[in-house]
Coordinates of C-alpha atoms and ligand atoms in Angstrom, one line a residue:
M1 CA 40.2 110.6 124.0
N2 CA 44.4 112.1 122.7
R3 CA 45.4 114.2 124.7
V4 CA 47.3 113.0 127.9
G5 CA 48.5 114.8 130.3
V6 CA 51.8 113.0 132.1
I7 CA 52.7 113.9 136.5
G8 CA 56.2 113.8 136.2
G9 CA 58.9 114.1 133.2
G10 CA 61.6 111.1 134.4
Q11 CA 62.6 108.2 131.9
L12 CA 58.7 106.4 132.1
A13 CA 57.5 109.2 130.6
W14 CA 60.0 109.0 128.2
M15 CA 59.1 105.7 127.1
M16 CA 55.2 106.7 127.0
A17 CA 57.6 108.1 123.2
D18 CA 56.6 105.2 121.4
A19 CA 52.8 103.7 122.5
A20 CA 52.4 107.5 122.4
E21 CA 52.6 108.3 118.6
K22 CA 51.1 104.1 117.8
L23 CA 48.0 105.1 119.2
G24 CA 47.6 109.1 117.8
I25 CA 48.1 110.2 121.2
E26 CA 49.5 113.0 122.5
L27 CA 50.9 113.6 125.7
V28 CA 51.5 117.0 127.9
I29 CA 53.8 116.5 131.1
Q30 CA 54.5 118.1 134.4
T31 CA 57.7 117.8 135.0
P32 CA 60.3 120.2 137.2
S33 CA 63.7 121.0 134.6
S34 CA 64.3 121.3 131.0
A35 CA 65.9 118.6 131.1
D36 CA 64.4 115.8 132.1
P37 CA 64.2 113.4 129.8
A38 CA 60.5 114.1 129.2
V39 CA 60.7 117.5 127.5
S40 CA 62.3 116.3 124.7
I41 CA 59.0 113.6 123.1
A42 CA 56.4 115.9 125.2
K43 CA 53.5 117.8 122.7
E44 CA 54.2 120.3 125.5
T45 CA 55.5 120.8 128.7
L46 CA 54.5 123.2 132.4
F47 CA 56.9 123.6 133.7
A48 CA 56.0 122.6 137.6
P49 CA 56.9 120.4 140.4
V50 CA 55.0 117.6 140.0
N51 CA 53.6 118.3 143.7
D52 CA 52.5 121.5 141.8
A53 CA 49.1 121.0 141.8
E54 CA 47.7 124.5 140.4
A55 CA 50.0 123.7 138.0
T56 CA 48.6 120.5 137.3
A57 CA 44.9 122.4 137.4
K58 CA 46.2 124.2 134.1
L59 CA 47.3 120.5 132.4
S60 CA 44.2 119.3 133.2
D61 CA 42.8 122.5 130.6
R62 CA 45.0 120.9 128.2
V63 CA 43.9 116.9 128.9
D64 CA 41.2 114.6 128.8
V65 CA 42.3 112.8 131.6
I66 CA 45.7 113.2 133.7
T67 CA 47.8 109.8 134.7
F68 CA 51.1 109.5 136.5
E69 CA 55.2 108.2 135.6
N70 CA 55.7 109.6 140.1
E71 CA 53.5 109.5 142.6
F72 CA 55.0 112.3 145.0
V73 CA 52.2 114.0 144.0
D74 CA 49.8 116.9 147.2
L75 CA 46.6 114.6 147.1
D76 CA 44.9 117.1 149.2
A77 CA 45.6 119.8 146.8
L78 CA 44.8 117.3 144.0
S79 CA 41.7 117.1 145.8
Q80 CA 40.4 120.1 145.5
L81 CA 40.5 120.4 141.3
Q82 CA 36.5 119.2 141.1
S83 CA 37.0 119.3 136.4
A84 CA 40.4 117.2 136.7
C85 CA 40.2 113.2 135.6
F86 CA 43.0 111.3 137.6
R87 CA 43.6 107.7 136.5
P88 CA 44.4 106.5 138.3
S89 CA 42.0 108.2 140.6
L90 CA 43.4 109.5 143.9
S91 CA 41.4 107.3 145.5
A92 CA 43.7 104.5 144.3
L93 CA 46.5 106.0 145.4
K94 CA 45.3 107.3 148.7
P95 CA 46.7 104.1 150.1
L96 CA 50.1 103.6 149.0
L97 CA 52.0 107.4 148.7
D98 CA 52.6 106.3 153.3
K99 CA 54.8 102.9 153.1
Y100 CA 53.4 103.0 156.8
D101 CA 49.5 103.7 155.3
Q102 CA 50.4 101.1 152.7
R103 CA 51.5 98.3 154.7
C104 CA 47.7 99.3 157.0
F105 CA 46.1 98.4 153.8
L106 CA 48.1 95.4 152.7
K107 CA 47.4 94.4 156.2
A108 CA 43.0 95.6 156.1
N109 CA 43.2 93.5 152.7
D110 CA 44.7 90.4 154.4
L111 CA 47.3 90.3 152.2
P112 CA 50.4 88.8 153.0
T113 CA 53.3 91.5 153.8
P114 CA 56.2 91.5 156.5
N115 CA 55.3 92.5 160.1
F116 CA 56.1 96.6 160.5
W117 CA 55.0 99.5 163.8
I118 CA 56.0 102.5 164.5
P119 CA 59.8 102.8 166.5
E120 CA 58.2 104.3 170.1
E121 CA 61.4 102.2 171.6
P122 CA 64.5 101.4 170.1
P123 CA 64.2 97.7 169.3
V124 CA 65.6 94.7 171.0
S125 CA 66.7 92.1 168.7
F126 CA 68.6 93.3 165.3
P127 CA 68.4 92.8 161.8
I128 CA 65.3 95.2 161.6
V129 CA 64.3 97.6 158.6
I130 CA 63.7 100.9 159.2
K131 CA 61.7 103.4 155.8
T132 CA 61.3 107.0 155.3
R133 CA 57.5 106.5 155.8
R134 CA 57.4 109.0 151.9
L135 CA 59.4 109.9 148.7
G136 CA 62.1 106.3 149.0
Y137 CA 62.3 105.5 145.6
D138 CA 66.0 103.2 144.3
G139 CA 65.9 102.5 148.2
Q140 CA 67.2 105.6 148.8
G141 CA 65.1 106.1 153.0
T142 CA 65.4 102.0 153.7
L143 CA 67.9 101.3 155.7
I144 CA 68.9 97.8 157.2
I145 CA 69.2 98.4 160.5
R146 CA 71.4 95.5 161.9
D147 CA 73.1 96.8 165.4
Q148 CA 73.0 99.5 167.5
T149 CA 75.1 101.5 167.6
E150 CA 73.5 100.9 163.5
W151 CA 70.2 102.7 164.9
D152 CA 71.5 105.1 167.0
A153 CA 73.3 106.5 164.0
A154 CA 70.3 106.1 161.2
I155 CA 68.0 107.8 164.0
A156 CA 70.0 110.5 164.8
K157 CA 70.7 110.8 160.9
L158 CA 66.8 111.0 160.3
Q159 CA 66.1 112.9 163.0
S160 CA 62.3 113.9 162.9
V161 CA 62.0 112.6 160.0
P162 CA 58.5 109.9 160.0
I163 CA 59.4 106.3 160.1
V164 CA 58.0 102.9 159.3
A165 CA 60.5 99.9 160.5
E166 CA 59.7 96.4 159.2
E167 CA 60.9 92.8 160.8
F168 CA 64.2 91.7 157.5
V169 CA 62.9 89.5 155.9
P170 CA 66.0 86.8 155.2
F171 CA 64.2 86.7 151.0
D172 CA 65.4 83.2 149.2
R173 CA 64.6 85.3 145.9
E174 CA 62.7 88.8 144.9
L175 CA 60.1 88.7 142.6
A176 CA 57.7 91.3 141.3
V177 CA 54.3 91.8 138.0
M178 CA 53.7 94.2 137.0
A179 CA 49.4 94.2 135.8
A180 CA 47.3 97.1 134.7
R181 CA 43.0 97.7 135.0
S182 CA 41.3 99.3 132.1
I183 CA 38.5 101.3 132.6
R184 CA 35.9 98.3 132.3
G185 CA 37.2 96.4 135.0
E186 CA 39.2 93.5 132.7
I187 CA 42.5 92.9 134.4
V188 CA 46.2 91.7 132.7
V189 CA 49.0 90.6 134.3
Y190 CA 52.5 90.3 133.6
P191 CA 54.8 87.7 133.7
V192 CA 56.5 87.3 137.2
V193 CA 59.7 88.4 137.3
E194 CA 62.9 88.3 139.9
T195 CA 64.9 91.2 140.5
Q196 CA 67.8 91.5 141.8
Q197 CA 69.0 94.2 143.9
E198 CA 72.0 95.8 145.8
N199 CA 73.0 97.7 148.0
Q200 CA 68.7 98.4 148.0
V201 CA 68.5 99.7 144.6
C202 CA 67.4 97.1 141.0
R203 CA 70.6 95.8 139.3
C204 CA 68.7 93.7 136.7
V205 CA 65.5 91.6 136.1
I206 CA 65.1 88.1 135.0
A207 CA 62.1 87.2 132.8
P208 CA 59.9 84.9 133.4
A209 CA 60.9 84.2 136.9
E210 CA 61.6 80.3 138.2
V211 CA 59.3 80.3 140.7
S212 CA 56.3 77.1 141.0
E213 CA 52.3 77.4 139.5
S214 CA 50.9 78.4 143.5
V215 CA 53.5 80.9 143.5
A216 CA 53.2 82.6 139.9
R217 CA 48.8 81.9 141.4
E218 CA 49.4 83.6 144.8
I219 CA 51.0 86.5 142.9
S220 CA 48.3 87.0 139.9
A221 CA 46.0 87.0 142.4
I222 CA 47.2 89.6 144.7
A223 CA 47.8 91.4 141.9
H224 CA 43.5 90.7 140.6
T225 CA 42.3 91.2 144.4
L226 CA 44.1 94.8 144.7
L227 CA 43.8 96.6 141.9
D228 CA 39.7 95.0 142.0
R229 CA 40.2 96.7 145.6
L230 CA 41.4 100.0 144.8
E231 CA 39.5 100.2 141.2
V232 CA 42.5 101.2 139.1
V233 CA 42.4 102.2 136.2
G234 CA 46.1 102.5 134.9
I235 CA 48.7 99.9 135.3
Y236 CA 51.0 98.6 138.8
G237 CA 53.4 97.7 139.8
I238 CA 54.2 95.4 142.9
E239 CA 57.4 94.0 144.6
F240 CA 57.2 91.0 146.2
F241 CA 59.6 88.5 148.9
L242 CA 60.0 84.6 148.5
T243 CA 61.0 83.0 151.7
K244 CA 62.9 79.6 151.4
D245 CA 58.9 77.8 152.0
D246 CA 57.5 79.6 148.9
R247 CA 56.2 82.1 150.8
V248 CA 55.2 85.3 149.6
L249 CA 55.2 88.7 151.0
V250 CA 54.1 91.8 149.3
N251 CA 57.2 94.4 149.8
E252 CA 55.7 97.6 147.7
I253 CA 53.0 98.9 145.3
A254 CA 54.1 100.9 142.6
P255 CA 51.3 102.5 141.7
R256 CA 52.3 103.3 137.9
T257 CA 54.6 102.3 135.0
H258 CA 57.6 100.3 136.8
N259 CA 61.3 99.3 136.0
S260 CA 60.6 96.0 136.1
G261 CA 58.3 96.0 133.8
H262 CA 61.1 97.6 131.0
Y263 CA 61.8 94.5 129.8
T264 CA 57.7 94.5 128.6
I265 CA 59.0 97.6 125.6
E266 CA 60.6 94.3 123.5
A267 CA 59.7 91.2 125.2
C268 CA 55.5 91.0 124.9
E269 CA 52.8 91.9 123.1
T270 CA 52.0 94.9 124.9
S271 CA 55.1 96.8 126.6
Q272 CA 53.8 98.6 130.2
F273 CA 53.8 102.6 128.5
E274 CA 51.4 101.1 126.1
Q275 CA 49.2 99.4 128.9
Q276 CA 49.6 101.4 130.6
L277 CA 48.2 104.4 128.3
R278 CA 45.7 102.3 126.5
A279 CA 44.1 101.6 129.9
V280 CA 43.3 106.1 130.8
S281 CA 42.4 106.9 127.1
G282 CA 39.9 103.4 127.6
L283 CA 41.0 101.7 125.3
P284 CA 40.7 97.8 125.5
L285 CA 43.8 96.1 127.2
G286 CA 46.7 94.7 125.0
G287 CA 48.2 91.0 125.9
A288 CA 50.8 90.5 127.9
A289 CA 52.5 87.6 127.3
L290 CA 55.8 87.4 126.6
T291 CA 57.0 87.6 123.0
C292 CA 60.3 85.3 124.0
G293 CA 61.7 82.3 125.7
G294 CA 63.2 84.8 128.5
V295 CA 64.6 88.2 128.9
V296 CA 67.3 89.8 130.9
M297 CA 67.1 94.2 131.9
V298 CA 69.8 95.3 133.4
N299 CA 70.0 99.1 134.7
L300 CA 72.7 101.1 134.0
L301 CA 73.5 103.4 136.6
G302 CA 75.7 106.3 137.3
F303 CA 79.0 105.5 139.3
E304 CA 80.7 108.5 139.5
Q305 CA 79.6 112.4 139.8
A306 CA 80.5 113.6 135.3
E307 CA 78.6 114.8 132.6
S308 CA 79.1 112.7 129.8
D309 CA 77.4 110.2 127.3
Y310 CA 78.8 106.8 127.7
L311 CA 78.3 106.7 124.1
E312 CA 82.0 104.0 123.7
K313 CA 80.0 102.0 126.6
R314 CA 76.6 101.7 124.9
A315 CA 78.1 101.3 121.9
A316 CA 80.1 98.1 123.1
I317 CA 77.1 97.3 125.0
A318 CA 74.8 97.1 121.4
Q319 CA 77.3 95.0 120.1
L320 CA 75.7 92.2 122.2
P321 CA 73.4 89.9 120.4
Q322 CA 69.5 90.5 120.8
T323 CA 70.3 93.4 123.0
F324 CA 68.9 96.6 123.0
V325 CA 69.9 100.1 124.3
H326 CA 67.5 102.7 125.9
W327 CA 69.5 105.7 127.7
Y328 CA 67.6 108.5 128.8
G329 CA 69.4 111.1 128.2
K330 CA 70.0 112.5 131.8
S331 CA 72.8 115.5 131.8
E332 CA 74.3 115.0 134.5
S333 CA 75.0 110.7 136.6
R334 CA 75.8 110.4 139.4
P335 CA 76.2 107.2 141.9
G336 CA 73.2 104.8 142.2
R337 CA 70.9 107.3 139.1
K338 CA 69.2 105.2 136.9
L339 CA 71.2 106.4 134.3
G340 CA 69.7 103.9 131.1
H341 CA 69.1 100.1 130.8
V342 CA 69.2 97.2 128.1
T343 CA 67.2 94.8 127.4
A344 CA 68.9 91.8 126.0
L345 CA 66.3 88.3 124.9
L346 CA 67.1 85.3 125.5
D347 CA 66.9 81.6 124.2
S348 CA 64.4 79.4 125.5
D349 CA 67.0 76.1 124.8
T350 CA 68.9 77.6 127.5
D351 CA 68.6 77.8 131.5
L352 CA 67.3 81.2 131.3
R353 CA 68.3 82.0 135.1
A354 CA 71.8 81.0 134.5
S355 CA 71.9 83.0 131.6
G356 CA 70.0 85.9 132.2
L357 CA 73.1 87.0 135.1
N358 CA 75.5 85.8 133.3
L359 CA 74.5 87.7 130.2
A360 CA 74.3 90.6 133.3
N361 CA 77.7 90.4 134.4
T362 CA 78.6 90.7 130.7
I363 CA 76.8 93.9 130.9
E364 CA 78.2 95.6 133.5
A365 CA 81.9 94.7 132.7
I366 CA 81.3 97.0 130.2
W367 CA 79.4 99.1 132.3
Y368 CA 81.3 99.5 134.9
A369 CA 84.7 99.0 133.6
R370 CA 87.3 102.1 134.2
S371 CA 88.3 103.6 131.5
Ligands
LIG401 P1 62.4 101.8 147.3 O1 60.7 102.0 147.5 O2 63.5 103.3 148.0 O3 62.5 101.1 146.7 P2 62.0 99.2 149.0 O4 61.2 98.8 150.2 O5 61.2 98.9 147.9 O6 62.2 100.9 149.0 O7 63.4 98.2 149.5 C1 64.4 97.9 148.6 C2 65.3 97.0 149.2 O8 65.4 96.9 149.9 C3 64.5 95.9 148.4 O9 64.6 95.7 147.5 C4 64.7 95.1 149.2 O10 66.0 94.2 149.0 C5 65.4 95.9 150.4 N1 64.5 95.0 151.5 C6 63.2 96.5 151.7 N2 62.8 96.0 153.0 C7 63.0 94.5 153.6 C8 63.1 94.1 154.5 N3 61.2 94.7 155.3 N4 63.6 92.9 154.9 C9 64.6 92.3 154.0 N5 64.6 92.9 152.6 C10 64.7 94.3 151.9

């Protein structure tokens, strides 16, 4: 199996390049624009939106297996493509593409998740969280509603967009984990990481997270249950809330590689991108252990409307010790857009969380400085 089709050509597909080369795999990408990051590393590109199933039919003629870097596909249309081989399968995506369905799936499988409902009446108490049911990412479509005025404004803005409401979880920390499952049903779970968000967008990730053994065990058990129940072939990212009393709630499941797994490129035996390719092409999975004491990953988010490659800032960040800058080559910067990320390895004899956050602050001070 040496030709893998990828639906979506953003940075997640772009970062598959090194692993594909290592494994002798050619990537054929379906993505709408020639400016998309993965076009430069693809053997071939089919220029079409990710939800264009006719293009995916053509993609399937050119590859042995199709995987996803973007799950915003048209599942009904894809299910008509009898001869296409999707890994993960369409049934492993189906309960996850709509945030309400995802919560229902978690509940039906007795997995801990925040209380949720379809709001028909204005809420009687606040805060609550509302989310657009489909196509949300990077906090787009997630709103924390603190009072009636904010509720009225949100409803007026969203109009007829389908939404789900959920309890506001006053979490202590946010955690995440990557987990992969092979065609033989073998599962590997990566270390639990801590993620920090600002305005609902991930700012940085620290691995490993400082959590008790029982929390780490519970997260691993949830990952196993999820991947087994869905019979996943591929890699999934799972996000969690950890409450003050050490309760773990699943926030969200991403059926693909994930921002919270970028640190695996430099810091684990097998990167999440190699693991995805190993799983979907039928190879045995690689190890998921850390190869260093700890690591921090910092997202380089757009902070202005511009066309710039920020070369000076990137060069300044790259001067920091044990630091790797990944630049996605996007031609346009917009506030909040993920333009790149930085991974910095940490020494294990330090307080990992404190030094990780410190380093994140240093990197952000360079990145967000007005020149
Ligand atoms: P997206 O799919 O856009 O990433 P998420 O559902 O992951 O959206 O939400 C983004 C962020 O919003 C979370 O990481 C968290 O910080 C905050 N958030 C989401 N749901 C809740 C909730 N029920 N309670 C408290 N904060 C929440």
